[in-house]
């Protein structure tokens, strides 16, 4: 009775469509956006996905020009050097991150392949790795200095996005010197790669969703009325019902990306006219657990219902029950679920 059909449709969607993206796409300026020249020769488009990310430094000046215009000028300068001095068909690396934290596409087709999460263009950034590693050039020289925070933080976001798109683990991040005799990406930057892997792993593991009473993942009978009375509400409104000794709960469902532990929280407006022992029934993989919440206090913020284990997929997470020993309204507003 407790497991409704609402979750099942979401499960089918998960199986037939792309997995939910855990990592948002950062802004990446395409070759056309920064004014790249056309490649001088046909580029090699590969059907295989990359199996790693290689970190480089450009070994150019540690510029203090942190503007977008500088990032575009840098990309044009690198392309000119690679084509005119090295005699390559196009920019060697797949992407570039400026010291101001702007990401640009390097070799043509790198961005479209990354966005699709399928295939790659063969690069020219590391002998032996060009058909299997995404090369990222980071502006600057990091033999003794470390990259500025704007660059590093954007690189973390970007590597997490690449790893998510191509289903790579955070451990698949390397320095150029790991595969070729070079000082690149500099001793100081190379020493930061364990931290980079750790920070990327944290981004990949972060997952959270909010189910409001207006979300598709919420369902309740018409006995649950709608109110905008309290300014402590989450979103436009919330639902409320009188207590009854029967099963007419308000349900919150979500599609979880993996099996494991999740923190479950609820947000409700508090009022002395609301219930002091509202039962929140959590449907964890260990069974149902009831957490009573005093909805006369702690309104207008996230209130923990504890950390619980769940299996992956579409499922009911928690329900607000009307079956309470209290006599006042029970409130169903929003629920947040966060992977921990
Ligand atoms: Zn390099």
Coordinates of C-alpha atoms in Angstrom, one line a residue, residues 31-310:
X31 CA 36.1 27.5 -31.3
X32 CA 33.6 29.6 -33.1
X33 CA 33.1 31.8 -30.0
X34 CA 36.7 32.7 -29.5
X35 CA 37.4 33.0 -33.2
X36 CA 39.5 29.9 -34.0
X37 CA 40.9 29.4 -37.5
X38 CA 39.7 26.4 -39.5
X39 CA 41.9 23.3 -39.1
X40 CA 44.5 23.1 -41.9
X41 CA 43.9 19.4 -42.4
X42 CA 41.2 16.8 -41.7
X43 CA 41.0 16.0 -38.0
X44 CA 40.7 12.4 -36.8
X45 CA 37.4 11.7 -35.1
X46 CA 37.5 8.6 -32.9
X47 CA 34.6 6.4 -31.8
X48 CA 36.2 5.4 -28.5
X49 CA 35.7 7.5 -25.4
X50 CA 38.8 8.8 -23.5
X51 CA 40.0 6.8 -20.6
X52 CA 41.8 9.6 -18.8
X53 CA 42.4 13.3 -18.4
X54 CA 45.8 14.8 -18.8
X55 CA 46.7 18.0 -17.0
X56 CA 49.2 20.5 -18.6
X57 CA 50.4 23.9 -18.0
X58 CA 50.9 26.3 -21.0
X59 CA 54.4 27.4 -19.7
X60 CA 53.4 30.9 -20.6
X61 CA 53.5 33.9 -18.3
X62 CA 51.5 33.9 -15.1
X63 CA 49.3 36.7 -16.5
X64 CA 47.3 39.0 -14.2
X65 CA 44.8 39.6 -16.9
X66 CA 41.8 37.5 -15.7
X67 CA 39.3 38.7 -18.3
X68 CA 37.3 36.6 -20.8
X69 CA 38.9 38.6 -23.6
X70 CA 42.3 37.5 -22.5
X71 CA 41.2 33.8 -22.4
X72 CA 40.0 34.1 -26.0
X73 CA 43.3 35.9 -27.0
X74 CA 45.3 33.1 -25.3
X75 CA 43.4 30.5 -27.2
X76 CA 44.1 32.2 -30.5
X77 CA 47.7 32.6 -29.6
X78 CA 48.1 28.9 -28.8
X79 CA 46.3 27.8 -32.0
X80 CA 48.6 30.1 -34.1
X81 CA 51.7 28.6 -32.4
X82 CA 50.5 25.0 -32.8
X83 CA 49.6 25.5 -36.5
X84 CA 52.3 27.9 -37.6
X85 CA 55.3 26.9 -35.6
X86 CA 54.6 23.2 -34.8
X87 CA 52.9 22.6 -38.1
X88 CA 49.9 20.9 -36.6
X89 CA 46.4 20.8 -38.1
X90 CA 44.8 22.6 -35.2
X91 CA 45.3 23.4 -31.5
X92 CA 46.9 20.4 -29.9
X93 CA 44.9 20.1 -26.6
X94 CA 41.2 19.6 -26.3
X95 CA 40.5 22.4 -23.9
X96 CA 42.2 25.4 -22.2
X97 CA 41.5 26.9 -18.8
X98 CA 42.7 30.5 -18.3
X99 CA 44.0 32.0 -15.0
X100 CA 40.7 33.9 -14.8
X101 CA 38.8 30.6 -14.8
X102 CA 37.4 30.7 -18.3
X103 CA 37.2 27.4 -20.3
X104 CA 37.7 27.4 -24.1
X105 CA 37.6 24.6 -26.6
X106 CA 41.0 23.8 -28.1
X107 CA 40.9 21.4 -31.0
X108 CA 37.7 21.6 -33.1
X109 CA 35.0 18.9 -32.3
X110 CA 36.3 18.5 -28.7
X111 CA 33.2 20.3 -27.3
X112 CA 30.6 18.5 -29.3
X113 CA 32.0 15.1 -28.5
X114 CA 32.2 16.0 -24.8
X115 CA 28.6 17.3 -24.8
X116 CA 27.5 14.1 -26.4
X117 CA 29.5 12.1 -23.9
X118 CA 30.5 9.8 -26.7
X119 CA 33.7 9.7 -28.8
X120 CA 36.6 12.2 -29.0
X121 CA 38.8 14.0 -31.5
X122 CA 42.4 12.8 -31.6
X123 CA 44.6 15.5 -30.1
X124 CA 48.2 16.5 -30.2
X125 CA 49.2 17.1 -26.6
X126 CA 51.0 13.9 -25.4
X127 CA 52.7 11.2 -27.6
X128 CA 51.0 7.8 -27.1
X129 CA 48.0 9.4 -25.3
X130 CA 46.4 11.5 -28.0
X131 CA 43.8 8.9 -29.0
X132 CA 42.7 8.2 -25.4
X133 CA 43.4 11.2 -23.1
X134 CA 41.6 14.5 -22.9
X135 CA 44.3 17.1 -22.7
X136 CA 43.6 20.3 -20.7
X137 CA 46.1 23.2 -20.9
X138 CA 46.1 25.4 -17.9
X139 CA 47.4 28.9 -18.4
X140 CA 50.6 29.7 -16.6
X141 CA 53.9 28.2 -15.4
X142 CA 53.6 26.2 -12.2
X143 CA 57.1 25.0 -11.5
X144 CA 57.1 26.8 -8.1
X145 CA 53.8 28.7 -8.0
X146 CA 50.4 27.1 -7.8
X147 CA 47.5 28.1 -10.0
X148 CA 45.2 30.9 -8.8
X149 CA 41.9 29.8 -7.1
X150 CA 39.8 30.9 -10.1
X151 CA 41.7 28.5 -12.4
X152 CA 41.8 25.6 -9.9
X153 CA 38.2 25.8 -8.9
X154 CA 37.0 25.9 -12.5
X155 CA 39.3 23.0 -13.3
X156 CA 37.7 20.9 -10.5
X157 CA 34.2 21.6 -11.9
X158 CA 35.4 20.9 -15.4
X159 CA 37.2 17.6 -14.6
X160 CA 34.1 16.5 -12.7
X161 CA 31.9 17.3 -15.7
X162 CA 34.3 15.4 -18.1
X163 CA 34.4 12.4 -15.8
X164 CA 30.6 12.4 -15.5
X165 CA 30.1 12.7 -19.3
X166 CA 32.6 9.9 -20.1
X167 CA 32.0 7.8 -17.0
X168 CA 35.6 8.1 -15.8
X169 CA 36.6 7.8 -12.1
X170 CA 38.4 10.8 -10.5
X171 CA 41.5 8.6 -10.3
X172 CA 41.8 8.8 -14.1
X173 CA 43.4 12.3 -13.8
X174 CA 47.1 12.5 -14.5
X175 CA 49.9 14.9 -15.3
X176 CA 51.5 15.2 -18.7
X177 CA 54.8 14.0 -17.1
X178 CA 53.2 10.7 -16.1
X179 CA 53.3 9.6 -19.8
X180 CA 56.1 11.7 -21.3
X181 CA 59.5 13.1 -20.4
X182 CA 58.5 16.6 -19.6
X183 CA 58.4 18.9 -16.5
X184 CA 54.7 19.7 -17.4
X185 CA 52.5 20.6 -15.6
X186 CA 55.2 22.0 -13.3
X187 CA 56.3 20.6 -9.9
X188 CA 53.9 22.8 -7.9
X189 CA 50.9 21.9 -10.0
X190 CA 51.8 18.3 -10.2
X191 CA 52.0 18.1 -6.4
X192 CA 48.4 19.2 -6.4
X193 CA 47.0 16.4 -8.5
X194 CA 46.1 14.2 -5.5
X195 CA 44.0 17.1 -4.1
X196 CA 42.5 17.6 -7.6
X197 CA 41.4 13.9 -7.7
X198 CA 40.0 14.2 -4.2
X199 CA 38.1 17.4 -5.0
X200 CA 36.7 16.0 -8.3
X201 CA 35.6 12.8 -6.5
X202 CA 33.7 15.0 -4.0
X203 CA 31.9 16.7 -6.9
X204 CA 31.1 13.4 -8.5
X205 CA 29.6 12.1 -5.3
X206 CA 27.6 15.2 -4.5
X207 CA 24.0 14.6 -5.4
X208 CA 20.9 16.3 -3.9
X209 CA 17.3 16.8 -4.9
X210 CA 14.4 18.8 -3.5
X211 CA 10.9 17.6 -3.8
X212 CA 8.4 20.3 -3.1
X213 CA 4.7 19.8 -2.7
X214 CA 4.3 21.1 -6.3
X215 CA 7.0 18.7 -7.7
X216 CA 6.2 15.7 -9.9
X217 CA 7.6 13.5 -7.1
X218 CA 4.9 14.6 -4.6
X219 CA 1.4 13.0 -4.4
X220 CA -1.4 13.4 -1.8
X221 CA -5.2 13.0 -1.8
X222 CA -7.6 15.9 -2.2
X223 CA -8.1 15.7 1.6
X224 CA -4.8 17.5 1.8
X225 CA -5.6 21.2 1.2
X226 CA -3.4 23.9 -0.1
X227 CA -2.3 27.0 1.9
X228 CA -0.1 30.0 1.4
X229 CA -0.8 31.3 4.9
X230 CA 2.7 31.1 6.4
X231 CA 5.7 33.0 4.9
X232 CA 7.9 30.3 6.2
X233 CA 6.7 28.0 3.4
X234 CA 9.0 26.5 0.8
X235 CA 8.0 27.6 -2.7
X236 CA 4.6 29.0 -3.6
X237 CA 2.5 27.0 -1.1
X238 CA 2.2 23.9 1.1
X239 CA -0.3 21.2 1.9
X240 CA -2.1 20.5 5.2
X241 CA -4.6 18.0 6.5
X242 CA -6.4 17.2 9.7
X243 CA -5.3 14.1 11.7
X244 CA -7.2 10.8 11.1
X245 CA -6.5 7.3 12.2
X246 CA -6.1 6.0 8.7
X247 CA -3.5 5.7 5.9
X248 CA -3.9 8.8 3.8
X249 CA -0.3 10.0 3.7
X250 CA 1.4 12.6 1.5
X251 CA 4.2 10.9 -0.4
X252 CA 7.6 12.2 -1.7
X253 CA 9.4 10.1 -4.3
X254 CA 12.7 10.5 -6.1
X255 CA 15.0 8.7 -8.5
X256 CA 18.2 7.9 -6.6
X257 CA 21.5 7.7 -8.6
X258 CA 23.0 4.9 -6.6
X259 CA 22.5 2.6 -3.6
X260 CA 23.9 4.0 -0.4
X261 CA 23.3 6.5 2.5
X262 CA 21.2 9.6 2.0
X263 CA 20.4 12.4 4.4
X264 CA 16.7 13.2 4.4
X265 CA 15.4 16.6 5.5
X266 CA 12.1 18.4 5.5
X267 CA 11.1 22.0 5.3
X268 CA 7.8 23.2 6.7
X269 CA 6.3 26.4 8.1
X270 CA 5.9 26.3 11.8
X271 CA 2.9 27.5 13.7
X272 CA 1.3 26.9 17.1
X273 CA -1.8 25.7 15.2
X274 CA 0.2 22.9 13.6
X275 CA 0.9 19.4 14.9
X276 CA 3.5 18.8 17.5
X277 CA 4.0 15.1 16.7
X278 CA 3.7 14.9 12.9
X279 CA 4.8 11.4 11.7
X280 CA 7.3 11.3 8.8
X281 CA 7.6 7.7 7.6
X282 CA 11.0 7.1 5.9
X283 CA 11.0 4.1 3.5
X284 CA 14.7 3.1 3.7
X285 CA 16.1 -0.2 2.4
X286 CA 16.0 -1.4 6.1
X287 CA 12.2 -0.9 6.2
X288 CA 9.9 1.9 7.4
X289 CA 11.1 4.3 10.2
X290 CA 8.8 6.9 11.7
X291 CA 10.4 10.2 12.8
X292 CA 8.0 12.5 14.7
X293 CA 8.5 16.2 14.0
X294 CA 7.2 19.1 16.1
X295 CA 5.8 21.4 13.4
X296 CA 5.2 24.1 16.0
X297 CA 8.9 24.9 16.0
X298 CA 12.0 25.1 13.6
X299 CA 9.9 26.3 10.6
X300 CA 11.3 27.9 7.5
X301 CA 14.5 25.8 7.4
X302 CA 15.7 22.3 6.7
X303 CA 15.1 19.9 9.6
X304 CA 16.9 16.5 9.6
X305 CA 14.9 13.3 9.5
X306 CA 18.2 11.4 9.8
X307 CA 20.5 9.5 7.4
X308 CA 19.1 6.4 5.9
X309 CA 20.2 3.7 3.4
X310 CA 18.3 3.4 0.1

